[in-house]
Short mmCIF file of C-alpha atoms in Angstrom, two decimals:
data_model
loop_
_atom_site.label_atom_id
_atom_site.label_comp_id
_atom_site.label_asym_id
_atom_site.label_seq_id
_atom_site.Cartn_x
_atom_site.Cartn_y
_atom_site.Cartn_z
CA MET A 34 -36.25 5.45 11.03
CA SER A 35 -36.21 5.23 7.24
CA GLU A 36 -38.62 7.29 5.21
CA GLY A 37 -41.64 5.94 3.42
CA ILE A 38 -42.79 3.87 6.36
CA SER A 39 -46.23 4.59 7.71
CA VAL A 40 -46.66 5.44 11.36
CA LEU A 41 -48.62 2.27 11.90
CA ARG A 42 -45.83 0.20 10.34
CA ALA A 43 -43.17 1.93 12.43
CA GLU A 44 -45.18 1.24 15.55
CA TYR A 45 -45.58 -2.37 14.57
CA LEU A 46 -41.85 -2.78 13.96
CA GLU A 47 -41.04 -1.09 17.26
CA GLU A 48 -43.46 -3.40 19.03
CA GLN A 49 -41.82 -6.44 17.43
CA ARG A 50 -38.36 -5.25 18.41
CA LYS A 51 -39.42 -4.69 21.99
CA ASN A 52 -40.96 -8.13 22.11
CA ARG A 53 -37.79 -9.78 20.82
CA ARG A 54 -35.66 -7.90 23.33
CA ALA A 55 -37.92 -8.95 26.18
CA VAL A 56 -37.70 -12.60 25.12
CA THR A 57 -33.90 -12.46 24.97
CA PHE A 58 -33.73 -10.68 28.30
CA TRP A 59 -35.88 -13.23 30.07
CA ARG A 60 -34.00 -16.14 28.59
CA TRP A 61 -30.75 -14.91 30.10
CA ALA A 62 -32.44 -13.77 33.29
CA LEU A 63 -33.91 -17.22 33.84
CA LEU A 64 -30.48 -18.83 33.46
CA LEU A 65 -28.88 -16.33 35.80
CA LEU A 66 -31.68 -16.69 38.34
CA PHE A 67 -31.30 -20.44 38.30
CA PHE A 68 -27.57 -20.37 39.00
CA VAL A 69 -27.74 -17.56 41.54
CA GLY A 70 -30.60 -19.33 43.33
CA TRP A 71 -28.66 -22.58 43.32
CA GLU A 72 -25.57 -20.92 44.74
CA ALA A 73 -27.57 -19.03 47.36
CA ALA A 74 -29.42 -22.18 48.45
CA ALA A 75 -26.11 -23.97 48.89
CA ARG A 76 -24.56 -21.11 50.87
CA ALA A 77 -27.62 -20.83 53.11
CA GLU A 78 -27.32 -24.57 53.65
CA LEU A 79 -30.81 -25.22 52.30
CA ILE A 80 -29.26 -27.90 50.10
CA ASP A 81 -26.14 -29.93 50.75
CA PRO A 82 -23.47 -28.85 48.22
CA PHE A 83 -21.77 -32.22 48.65
CA ILE A 84 -24.80 -33.91 47.06
CA PHE A 85 -26.27 -31.12 44.93
CA SER A 86 -23.04 -29.30 44.14
CA CYS A 87 -23.23 -25.58 43.41
CA PRO A 88 -22.07 -23.19 40.66
CA SER A 89 -18.94 -21.97 42.49
CA ARG A 90 -17.73 -25.52 43.10
CA MET A 91 -18.56 -26.42 39.50
CA ALA A 92 -16.49 -23.47 38.31
CA MET A 93 -13.54 -24.70 40.33
CA THR A 94 -13.95 -28.22 38.96
CA LEU A 95 -14.10 -26.81 35.44
CA ALA A 96 -10.92 -24.79 36.04
CA SER A 97 -9.02 -27.83 37.28
CA LEU A 98 -10.29 -29.98 34.40
CA PHE A 99 -9.16 -27.23 32.04
CA SER A 100 -5.69 -26.74 33.53
CA SER A 101 -4.95 -30.46 33.70
CA GLY A 102 -5.93 -30.77 30.03
CA GLU A 103 -8.47 -33.47 30.88
CA LEU A 104 -11.33 -31.31 29.62
CA PHE A 105 -10.18 -31.54 26.00
CA LEU A 106 -9.48 -35.23 26.23
CA HIS A 107 -12.97 -36.05 27.45
CA VAL A 108 -14.90 -33.54 25.32
CA GLY A 109 -12.78 -34.46 22.28
CA THR A 110 -13.36 -38.20 22.76
CA SER A 111 -17.12 -37.86 23.07
CA VAL A 112 -17.44 -35.36 20.23
CA LEU A 113 -15.40 -37.54 17.87
CA GLU A 114 -17.41 -40.62 18.74
CA THR A 115 -20.65 -38.71 18.23
CA ILE A 116 -19.57 -37.34 14.85
CA ALA A 117 -18.39 -40.78 13.71
CA GLY A 118 -21.64 -42.43 14.76
CA PHE A 119 -23.68 -39.61 13.33
CA ILE A 120 -22.06 -39.68 9.90
CA LEU A 121 -22.08 -43.48 9.71
CA GLY A 122 -25.71 -43.68 10.85
CA THR A 123 -26.92 -41.08 8.39
CA LEU A 124 -24.97 -42.43 5.41
CA ALA A 125 -25.71 -46.10 6.05
CA GLY A 126 -29.35 -45.33 6.86
CA THR A 127 -29.82 -43.37 3.65
CA ALA A 128 -28.06 -46.04 1.57
CA ILE A 129 -30.24 -48.80 3.00
CA ALA A 130 -33.37 -46.68 2.50
CA VAL A 131 -32.38 -46.19 -1.17
CA ALA A 132 -31.95 -49.96 -1.57
CA LEU A 133 -35.36 -50.63 -0.02
CA TRP A 134 -36.98 -47.96 -2.22
CA TRP A 135 -35.37 -49.55 -5.27
CA SER A 136 -36.69 -53.03 -4.61
CA ASP A 137 -40.26 -53.40 -3.51
CA PHE A 138 -39.59 -57.05 -2.77
CA CYS A 139 -36.64 -56.35 -0.44
CA SER A 140 -38.69 -53.68 1.28
CA LYS A 141 -41.52 -56.13 1.96
CA VAL A 142 -39.09 -58.77 3.23
CA ALA A 143 -37.33 -56.28 5.50
CA GLU A 144 -40.51 -54.75 6.94
CA PRO A 145 -41.06 -57.03 10.00
CA TYR A 146 -37.35 -56.85 10.85
CA LEU A 147 -37.42 -53.07 10.80
CA VAL A 148 -40.52 -53.01 12.99
CA VAL A 149 -38.99 -55.35 15.57
CA LEU A 150 -35.59 -53.64 15.55
CA ASN A 151 -37.27 -50.25 15.85
CA SER A 152 -39.16 -51.24 18.99
CA LEU A 153 -36.21 -53.07 20.56
CA PRO A 154 -34.44 -50.98 23.23
CA LYS A 155 -31.03 -50.66 21.60
CA THR A 156 -29.26 -50.46 24.96
CA ALA A 157 -29.87 -54.18 25.28
CA LEU A 158 -27.37 -54.67 22.48
CA GLY A 159 -24.61 -52.82 24.38
CA PRO A 160 -23.05 -55.84 26.11
CA ILE A 161 -23.07 -57.74 22.81
CA PHE A 162 -21.10 -54.99 21.09
CA ILE A 163 -18.59 -54.91 23.94
CA VAL A 164 -17.97 -58.63 23.65
CA TRP A 165 -17.65 -58.39 19.89
CA MET A 166 -15.64 -55.24 19.52
CA GLY A 167 -13.84 -54.91 22.82
CA ALA A 168 -14.06 -52.18 25.42
CA GLY A 169 -13.27 -49.14 23.31
CA PRO A 170 -14.55 -46.56 20.86
CA GLY A 171 -15.54 -49.33 18.42
CA ALA A 172 -18.26 -50.62 20.72
CA ILE A 173 -19.43 -47.09 21.51
CA ILE A 174 -19.77 -46.16 17.84
CA ALA A 175 -21.60 -49.43 17.18
CA MET A 176 -23.99 -48.50 19.99
CA THR A 177 -24.56 -45.09 18.43
CA LEU A 178 -25.16 -46.67 15.05
CA ALA A 179 -27.66 -49.13 16.52
CA ILE A 180 -29.67 -46.27 17.99
CA SER A 181 -29.78 -43.98 14.95
CA LEU A 182 -29.72 -46.39 12.01
CA ILE A 183 -33.23 -47.87 12.10
CA VAL A 184 -34.94 -44.53 12.62
CA THR A 185 -32.99 -43.05 9.73
CA ILE A 186 -33.96 -45.93 7.44
CA LEU A 187 -37.64 -45.65 8.34
CA ASP A 188 -37.79 -41.85 8.02
CA MET A 189 -35.90 -41.73 4.74
CA LEU A 190 -37.82 -44.61 3.20
CA ASN A 191 -41.11 -42.96 4.13
CA GLY A 192 -39.97 -39.74 2.49
CA PHE A 193 -38.86 -41.58 -0.64
CA LEU A 194 -42.14 -43.44 -0.95
CA GLU A 195 -44.11 -40.23 -0.64
CA THR A 196 -42.49 -38.71 -3.72
CA ASP A 197 -45.22 -37.20 -5.90
CA LYS A 198 -46.56 -39.95 -8.19
CA GLU A 199 -47.39 -37.42 -10.91
CA LYS A 200 -43.77 -36.24 -10.96
CA ILE A 201 -42.59 -39.83 -11.32
CA ARG A 202 -45.09 -40.27 -14.17
CA LEU A 203 -43.71 -37.14 -15.82
CA MET A 204 -40.12 -38.37 -15.45
CA ARG A 205 -41.01 -41.71 -17.01
CA THR A 206 -42.66 -40.11 -20.04
CA LEU A 207 -39.51 -38.04 -20.49
CA GLY A 208 -37.63 -41.32 -20.76
CA ALA A 209 -36.01 -41.34 -17.30
CA SER A 210 -34.37 -44.52 -16.02
CA LYS A 211 -34.90 -45.62 -12.42
CA LEU A 212 -31.43 -44.30 -11.54
CA GLN A 213 -32.32 -40.91 -13.03
CA ILE A 214 -35.62 -40.87 -11.14
CA LEU A 215 -33.63 -41.53 -7.95
CA PHE A 216 -30.98 -38.88 -8.45
CA LYS A 217 -32.96 -36.20 -10.24
CA LEU A 218 -36.28 -36.50 -8.43
CA VAL A 219 -36.46 -38.69 -5.32
CA LEU A 220 -33.28 -37.48 -3.60
CA PRO A 221 -33.65 -33.74 -4.31
CA SER A 222 -37.33 -33.72 -3.41
CA ASN A 223 -36.41 -35.33 -0.08
CA PHE A 224 -33.86 -32.70 0.86
CA ALA A 225 -36.00 -31.61 3.80
CA THR A 226 -36.35 -35.23 4.98
CA MET A 227 -32.57 -35.60 4.90
CA ILE A 228 -31.98 -32.43 6.91
CA ASN A 229 -34.57 -33.62 9.38
CA ALA A 230 -32.83 -36.99 9.68
CA LEU A 231 -29.56 -35.15 10.35
CA LYS A 232 -31.17 -33.13 13.14
CA VAL A 233 -32.73 -36.19 14.76
CA ASN A 234 -29.50 -38.15 14.39
CA VAL A 235 -27.38 -35.58 16.22
CA GLY A 236 -29.52 -36.05 19.31
CA LEU A 237 -29.67 -39.83 18.95
CA SER A 238 -25.90 -40.09 18.44
CA TRP A 239 -25.32 -38.32 21.73
CA VAL A 240 -27.66 -40.77 23.43
CA GLY A 241 -25.69 -43.64 21.90
CA VAL A 242 -22.31 -42.23 22.88
CA ILE A 243 -23.23 -41.48 26.50
CA MET A 244 -24.97 -44.86 26.78
CA GLY A 245 -21.89 -46.58 25.40
CA GLU A 246 -19.54 -44.66 27.62
CA PHE A 247 -21.62 -45.57 30.67
CA LEU A 248 -21.14 -49.22 29.82
CA VAL A 249 -17.51 -49.18 28.86
CA SER A 250 -14.90 -46.48 28.40
CA LYS A 251 -11.69 -44.96 29.62
CA ALA A 252 -12.45 -41.43 28.50
CA GLY A 253 -15.35 -39.23 27.45
CA LEU A 254 -18.12 -37.26 29.09
CA GLY A 255 -20.17 -40.37 29.85
CA TYR A 256 -17.13 -41.87 31.54
CA LEU A 257 -16.67 -38.73 33.68
CA ILE A 258 -20.30 -38.84 34.80
CA VAL A 259 -20.16 -42.50 35.81
CA TYR A 260 -16.74 -42.12 37.43
CA GLY A 261 -17.83 -38.99 39.33
CA SER A 262 -20.95 -40.65 40.71
CA GLN A 263 -19.03 -43.78 41.75
CA VAL A 264 -16.49 -41.80 43.78
CA PHE A 265 -19.24 -39.44 44.92
CA LYS A 266 -17.75 -36.34 43.28
CA MET A 267 -21.04 -34.64 42.48
CA ASP A 268 -19.20 -31.48 41.43
CA LEU A 269 -17.61 -33.45 38.62
CA VAL A 270 -20.93 -35.05 37.60
CA MET A 271 -22.80 -31.72 37.48
CA THR A 272 -20.00 -29.96 35.64
CA THR A 273 -19.85 -32.72 33.06
CA VAL A 274 -23.59 -32.64 32.49
CA LEU A 275 -23.31 -28.91 31.87
CA ILE A 276 -20.44 -29.38 29.42
CA LEU A 277 -22.44 -32.11 27.71
CA ALA A 278 -25.45 -29.82 27.31
CA LEU A 279 -23.26 -27.13 25.78
CA SER A 280 -21.49 -29.54 23.41
CA ALA A 281 -24.76 -31.05 22.20
CA ALA A 282 -26.31 -27.62 21.67
CA LEU A 283 -23.25 -26.44 19.77
CA MET A 284 -23.34 -29.46 17.51
CA TYR A 285 -27.02 -28.89 16.79
CA ARG A 286 -26.21 -25.34 15.82
CA CYS A 287 -23.57 -26.67 13.42
CA ILE A 288 -26.28 -28.74 11.71
CA LEU A 289 -28.50 -25.66 11.37
CA TRP A 290 -25.57 -23.85 9.85
CA LEU A 291 -24.89 -26.78 7.51
CA GLU A 292 -28.55 -26.76 6.46
CA LYS A 293 -28.32 -23.10 5.54
CA ALA A 294 -25.09 -23.61 3.59
CA LEU A 295 -26.51 -26.62 1.73
CA LYS A 296 -29.68 -24.73 0.84
CA LYS A 297 -27.65 -21.88 -0.52
CA TYR A 298 -25.34 -24.20 -2.44
CA MET A 299 -28.15 -26.20 -3.99
CA GLY A 300 -30.26 -23.15 -4.69
CA VAL A 301 -33.16 -24.70 -2.86
CA THR A 302 -35.85 -22.20 -2.04
CA VAL A 303 -38.52 -24.30 -0.43
CA MET B 141 -53.71 -41.02 -38.56
CA ILE B 142 -51.05 -40.34 -36.01
CA VAL B 143 -52.64 -42.13 -33.08
CA SER B 144 -54.85 -45.13 -33.41
CA ALA B 145 -56.32 -47.05 -30.48
CA ARG B 146 -57.57 -50.50 -31.49
CA SER B 147 -59.90 -52.36 -29.10
CA VAL B 148 -57.92 -51.35 -26.05
CA SER B 149 -59.08 -53.14 -22.89
CA LEU B 150 -57.56 -53.10 -19.46
CA THR B 151 -58.51 -55.18 -16.47
CA TYR B 152 -56.79 -54.55 -13.16
CA GLN B 153 -56.07 -57.46 -10.87
CA SER B 154 -56.08 -56.84 -7.16
CA ALA B 155 -56.50 -58.85 -3.99
CA ASP B 156 -60.19 -57.88 -3.86
CA GLY B 157 -60.88 -59.02 -7.40
CA GLU B 158 -60.88 -57.81 -10.96
CA VAL B 159 -61.66 -54.28 -12.05
CA GLU B 160 -62.51 -53.74 -15.68
CA ALA B 161 -61.22 -50.22 -16.34
CA LEU B 162 -61.41 -49.99 -20.15
CA LYS B 163 -63.36 -52.11 -22.61
CA GLU B 164 -62.73 -52.28 -26.34
CA VAL B 165 -61.79 -48.63 -26.74
CA SER B 166 -61.09 -47.64 -30.34
CA PHE B 167 -60.58 -44.19 -31.83
CA ASP B 168 -58.22 -42.34 -34.12
CA ILE B 169 -56.49 -39.00 -33.98
CA ASN B 170 -55.40 -37.22 -37.14
CA GLU B 171 -52.23 -35.21 -37.32
CA GLY B 172 -52.66 -31.67 -36.00
CA GLU B 173 -55.99 -32.40 -34.34
CA PHE B 174 -56.94 -31.30 -30.84
CA ILE B 175 -59.00 -34.02 -29.22
CA SER B 176 -60.59 -34.04 -25.80
CA LEU B 177 -61.45 -37.09 -23.78
CA VAL B 178 -64.33 -36.59 -21.38
CA GLY B 179 -66.15 -38.99 -19.13
CA PRO B 180 -67.48 -39.41 -15.61
CA SER B 181 -64.82 -39.63 -12.92
CA GLY B 182 -63.26 -43.05 -12.56
CA CYS B 183 -64.06 -44.03 -16.17
CA GLY B 184 -60.43 -44.70 -17.02
CA LYS B 185 -59.56 -41.46 -18.85
CA SER B 186 -56.18 -41.12 -17.14
CA THR B 187 -55.51 -44.83 -17.53
CA LEU B 188 -56.11 -44.56 -21.28
CA LEU B 189 -53.64 -41.69 -21.40
CA SER B 190 -51.07 -43.78 -19.51
CA ILE B 191 -51.52 -46.58 -22.03
CA ILE B 192 -50.99 -44.24 -24.99
CA ALA B 193 -47.91 -42.81 -23.21
CA GLY B 194 -46.55 -46.34 -22.89
CA LEU B 195 -46.56 -46.31 -19.08
CA GLU B 196 -49.13 -49.08 -18.78
CA ARG B 197 -49.78 -52.11 -20.97
CA PRO B 198 -53.35 -52.88 -22.00
CA THR B 199 -54.69 -56.36 -21.25
CA SER B 200 -55.68 -56.63 -24.90
CA GLY B 201 -55.71 -54.39 -27.93
CA THR B 202 -53.00 -52.11 -29.27
CA VAL B 203 -52.26 -48.42 -29.55
CA TYR B 204 -50.38 -47.31 -32.66
CA VAL B 205 -48.48 -44.06 -32.65
CA ASP B 206 -47.19 -42.90 -36.00
CA GLY B 207 -47.74 -46.42 -37.33
CA GLU B 208 -45.80 -48.20 -34.61
CA ALA B 209 -47.29 -50.21 -31.75
CA VAL B 210 -46.65 -48.60 -28.37
CA THR B 211 -44.54 -50.76 -26.05
CA GLY B 212 -42.99 -48.16 -23.75
CA PRO B 213 -42.36 -44.43 -23.31
CA SER B 214 -41.42 -42.87 -26.63
CA GLU B 215 -39.86 -39.63 -27.79
CA LYS B 216 -42.85 -39.08 -30.05
CA ILE B 217 -45.06 -38.47 -27.06
CA GLY B 218 -44.98 -35.54 -24.69
CA PHE B 219 -46.92 -35.67 -21.44
CA MET B 220 -48.29 -32.76 -19.45
CA PRO B 221 -49.32 -33.85 -15.95
CA GLN B 222 -51.91 -32.55 -13.50
CA LYS B 223 -50.65 -29.26 -12.05
CA ASP B 224 -47.45 -27.91 -13.55
CA GLN B 225 -45.14 -30.28 -11.58
CA LEU B 226 -42.17 -27.97 -12.01
CA PHE B 227 -39.32 -29.00 -9.72
CA PRO B 228 -38.89 -26.28 -7.07
CA TRP B 229 -35.18 -27.09 -6.64
CA ARG B 230 -34.45 -26.30 -10.27
CA THR B 231 -34.45 -22.99 -12.08
CA ILE B 232 -36.85 -22.43 -14.96
CA TRP B 233 -34.03 -23.29 -17.34
CA GLY B 234 -33.25 -26.44 -15.38
CA ASN B 235 -36.92 -27.40 -15.57
CA VAL B 236 -37.51 -26.83 -19.27
CA THR B 237 -34.32 -28.69 -20.23
CA LEU B 238 -35.20 -31.72 -18.07
CA GLY B 239 -36.27 -33.79 -21.09
CA PRO B 240 -33.09 -33.26 -23.16
CA GLU B 241 -31.02 -33.81 -20.00
CA LEU B 242 -32.68 -37.15 -19.23
CA ARG B 243 -32.24 -38.27 -22.84
CA LYS B 244 -28.60 -37.11 -22.68
CA GLN B 245 -29.07 -34.67 -25.54
CA LYS B 246 -26.58 -31.83 -25.46
CA ASP B 247 -28.64 -29.66 -27.79
CA ALA B 248 -31.03 -27.46 -25.81
CA SER B 249 -31.58 -24.93 -28.57
CA LEU B 250 -35.24 -25.90 -28.94
CA ALA B 251 -35.92 -25.07 -25.29
CA GLU B 252 -34.00 -21.83 -25.75
CA SER B 253 -36.03 -20.74 -28.77
CA LEU B 254 -39.34 -21.77 -27.18
CA LEU B 255 -38.59 -19.68 -24.09
CA GLU B 256 -37.71 -16.82 -26.41
CA ARG B 257 -40.85 -17.21 -28.52
CA TYR B 258 -43.18 -17.32 -25.55
CA GLY B 259 -41.63 -14.48 -23.59
CA LEU B 260 -39.94 -16.40 -20.79
CA SER B 261 -36.27 -15.78 -21.64
CA ASP B 262 -35.90 -13.26 -18.84
CA PHE B 263 -37.06 -15.78 -16.27
CA LYS B 264 -34.51 -18.50 -17.07
CA LYS B 265 -32.63 -18.07 -13.81
CA LYS B 266 -35.73 -17.67 -11.65
CA THR B 267 -37.24 -20.46 -9.57
CA PRO B 268 -40.77 -21.72 -10.25
CA SER B 269 -42.12 -20.12 -7.06
CA GLN B 270 -41.24 -16.69 -8.45
CA LEU B 271 -43.60 -17.13 -11.41
CA SER B 272 -47.37 -16.68 -11.70
CA GLY B 273 -49.64 -19.68 -12.21
CA GLY B 274 -50.07 -18.92 -15.91
CA MET B 275 -46.36 -18.58 -16.51
CA ARG B 276 -45.65 -21.80 -14.65
CA GLN B 277 -48.15 -23.56 -16.90
CA ARG B 278 -46.36 -22.15 -19.96
CA CYS B 279 -43.05 -23.45 -18.57
CA ALA B 280 -44.60 -26.86 -18.03
CA LEU B 281 -45.73 -26.88 -21.66
CA ILE B 282 -42.31 -25.75 -22.90
CA ARG B 283 -40.70 -28.52 -20.83
CA THR B 284 -42.92 -30.98 -22.72
CA LEU B 285 -42.26 -29.35 -26.10
CA ALA B 286 -38.47 -29.22 -25.56
CA THR B 287 -38.09 -32.88 -26.57
CA ASP B 288 -39.98 -32.12 -29.81
CA PRO B 289 -42.76 -34.70 -29.45
CA LYS B 290 -45.35 -35.18 -32.18
CA ILE B 291 -48.26 -35.75 -29.84
CA LEU B 292 -49.06 -34.04 -26.57
CA LEU B 293 -51.02 -35.83 -23.89
CA LEU B 294 -52.56 -33.46 -21.37
CA ASP B 295 -53.93 -34.99 -18.17
CA GLU B 296 -56.27 -32.41 -16.64
CA PRO B 297 -53.44 -29.88 -16.63
CA PHE B 298 -55.65 -26.98 -15.57
CA SER B 299 -57.61 -28.67 -12.79
CA ALA B 300 -55.62 -27.02 -9.99
CA LEU B 301 -56.18 -23.47 -11.26
CA ASP B 302 -58.99 -21.19 -10.16
CA TYR B 303 -61.76 -20.50 -12.69
CA GLN B 304 -60.57 -17.16 -14.13
CA THR B 305 -56.93 -18.26 -14.45
CA ARG B 306 -58.12 -21.47 -15.98
CA LEU B 307 -60.01 -19.74 -18.80
CA SER B 308 -57.03 -17.65 -19.84
CA VAL B 309 -54.39 -20.33 -19.26
CA SER B 310 -56.27 -22.98 -21.23
CA ALA B 311 -56.69 -20.52 -24.14
CA ASP B 312 -52.99 -19.64 -23.89
CA ILE B 313 -51.83 -23.27 -23.88
CA HIS B 314 -54.24 -24.10 -26.72
CA GLY B 315 -52.78 -21.20 -28.72
CA ILE B 316 -49.21 -22.40 -28.24
CA ILE B 317 -50.11 -25.98 -29.18
CA CYS B 318 -51.81 -24.80 -32.40
CA ASN B 319 -48.94 -22.46 -33.14
CA GLU B 320 -46.42 -25.30 -32.79
CA LYS B 321 -48.68 -27.47 -34.99
CA LYS B 322 -48.80 -30.32 -32.49
CA THR B 323 -51.41 -33.02 -32.14
CA ALA B 324 -53.01 -32.97 -28.71
CA LEU B 325 -55.13 -35.26 -26.58
CA LEU B 326 -56.64 -33.55 -23.55
CA VAL B 327 -58.21 -35.42 -20.68
CA THR B 328 -60.66 -33.27 -18.78
CA HIS B 329 -63.75 -33.54 -16.62
CA ASP B 330 -64.77 -30.02 -17.64
CA ILE B 331 -67.22 -30.20 -20.58
CA SER B 332 -67.02 -26.47 -21.33
CA GLU B 333 -63.23 -26.66 -21.46
CA ALA B 334 -63.48 -29.54 -23.93
CA VAL B 335 -66.01 -27.72 -26.15
CA SER B 336 -64.02 -24.49 -26.14
CA LEU B 337 -60.71 -26.10 -27.16
CA SER B 338 -61.30 -29.23 -29.23
CA ASP B 339 -61.75 -30.27 -32.83
CA ARG B 340 -63.39 -33.46 -31.69
CA ILE B 341 -64.57 -34.81 -28.34
CA VAL B 342 -64.46 -38.47 -27.39
CA VAL B 343 -67.01 -39.31 -24.70
CA LEU B 344 -66.29 -42.31 -22.50
CA SER B 345 -68.97 -44.18 -20.56
CA LYS B 346 -68.93 -45.10 -16.91
CA ARG B 347 -66.62 -47.89 -15.83
CA PRO B 348 -65.72 -49.98 -17.71
CA GLY B 349 -64.83 -47.09 -20.02
CA GLN B 350 -66.12 -47.53 -23.54
CA VAL B 351 -66.33 -44.98 -26.36
CA LYS B 352 -69.91 -43.77 -26.13
CA ASP B 353 -69.84 -41.13 -28.78
CA ILE B 354 -67.50 -38.88 -30.74
CA TYR B 355 -68.53 -35.27 -31.35
CA ASP B 356 -67.27 -33.36 -34.32
CA LEU B 357 -66.88 -29.64 -33.63
CA THR B 358 -65.77 -28.69 -37.16
CA ASP B 359 -68.59 -26.10 -37.13
CA LEU B 360 -66.71 -24.14 -34.47
CA LYS B 361 -63.32 -24.40 -36.18
CA GLY B 362 -61.54 -21.08 -36.56
CA LEU B 363 -63.10 -19.59 -33.45
CA SER B 364 -60.91 -18.86 -30.45
CA PRO B 365 -61.77 -20.57 -27.15
CA MET B 366 -63.29 -17.33 -25.86
CA GLU B 367 -65.36 -16.78 -29.02
CA ARG B 368 -66.59 -20.34 -28.80
CA ARG B 369 -67.81 -19.84 -25.27
CA SER B 370 -70.06 -16.98 -26.43
CA ASP B 371 -71.23 -18.79 -29.58
CA GLY B 372 -74.82 -20.07 -29.66
CA ARG B 373 -73.82 -23.63 -30.54
CA PHE B 374 -71.59 -23.86 -27.48
CA LYS B 375 -74.57 -24.48 -25.21
CA GLU B 376 -76.04 -27.09 -27.54
CA PHE B 377 -72.85 -29.12 -27.52
CA PHE B 378 -72.51 -28.68 -23.79
CA ASN B 379 -76.03 -29.94 -23.11
CA GLU B 380 -75.73 -32.89 -25.46
CA ILE B 381 -72.50 -34.05 -23.89
CA TRP B 382 -73.85 -33.44 -20.42
CA LYS B 383 -76.82 -35.72 -21.16
CA GLU B 384 -74.47 -38.27 -22.67
CA LEU B 385 -72.33 -38.39 -19.54
CA ASP B 386 -75.45 -39.28 -17.58
CA ILE B 387 -74.08 -38.11 -14.28
CA ASN B 388 -76.33 -38.98 -11.39
CA VAL B 389 -75.64 -37.43 -8.06
#
């Protein structure tokens, strides 16, 4: 190890490293154990692979989905719908929150509507969107928007309203206009709120997309799950759920990466 | 007279009723003076400062700054808020040039020379979190001075600092204000801070805030804040003002 480190420090660092390694090891071990156990249970006929599927059958399903090119069609469709809903929800939500922050009157008028819409199960709106927009990606993206929009508005507005009053007072004495207060104080000080909204919205957009695809679709992961269960192909259902989990996790990672890049770009330290 | 408050009264209206915050407050500040405003908490000290800064309108009465009635925020007035309120997402340079930027002034040479004069040039590219409490307070003052105001309004700027830091930072800020030959009005709840820094002290009564008394500290003029604290008359002033405030627990 490098010089100038006390024995105690070296021991501490070693301890930390060991701890981290153990955590990583057990994470992978747990996953492996789960799949091996699943496979073994199916082979020993403890569970019926026709109903519960098993990793080897899922692997075969995955291979056939891959070779037929269907995998990319379905993953691509769902991912695109999620990204579209996610971007629309975040942008529209932020814009509406800005408008409500700007006008106290509008905010008061909108309050009961936001409360009701927030508590309404958005799935109930699904059939309406299908009638309005037809059975296609339009309805699915509308569904996604319905799920993420209200939460975004409420979270962002809360963040905006909690901007330090003393800082606003300072800005006003320096001659700032309301627009300047918005762009130079309220928005930058709510950077963390925005990132948080992004993280929440990724998850919510997936809920919206799968929900929408359950109701109406010709392609996508939600479609595969519903189709698979209707024709009793549990291998297909299980495989799709696994792909879905991976896709969602990957997208979340992209947001974390985006957060890091934005922080670096904006020079934000807190 | 650079600031002149004439029978300033303010009554707040709320759903629960009326609150009389200030009543017929009148006092004057001469150019170059350092005045402190003390009073029991909730007596309307901060409100009075907001009125002078043009952020709030009095119900009746007028404040004149440099001969003109105050109707809104003005370039003549610089405001130093509670805590330093530096923006963590901006560098020190970005923070001290906030005023010129908001007023769309291209010329930031005043900020530049102030940073130079008070030893902060090397920290221009640092973020506020990389600076000590005292240095942050200096930056906050330079941010206020960068728009070249005639009068500084300080709203308990040292209240968030611990006692030791507070003694040195308040002396430091006082020194810079005197050096720049600015007029200052300091709101504080700390009597010893007021006595150690001011030329005159305006004592406000309990709500509704009225001017109860004005103390002239000309006797202590020429002494530094630290010298004042060890001067025999310091305690006399302190005790008199303490009695005047009539704080009952």
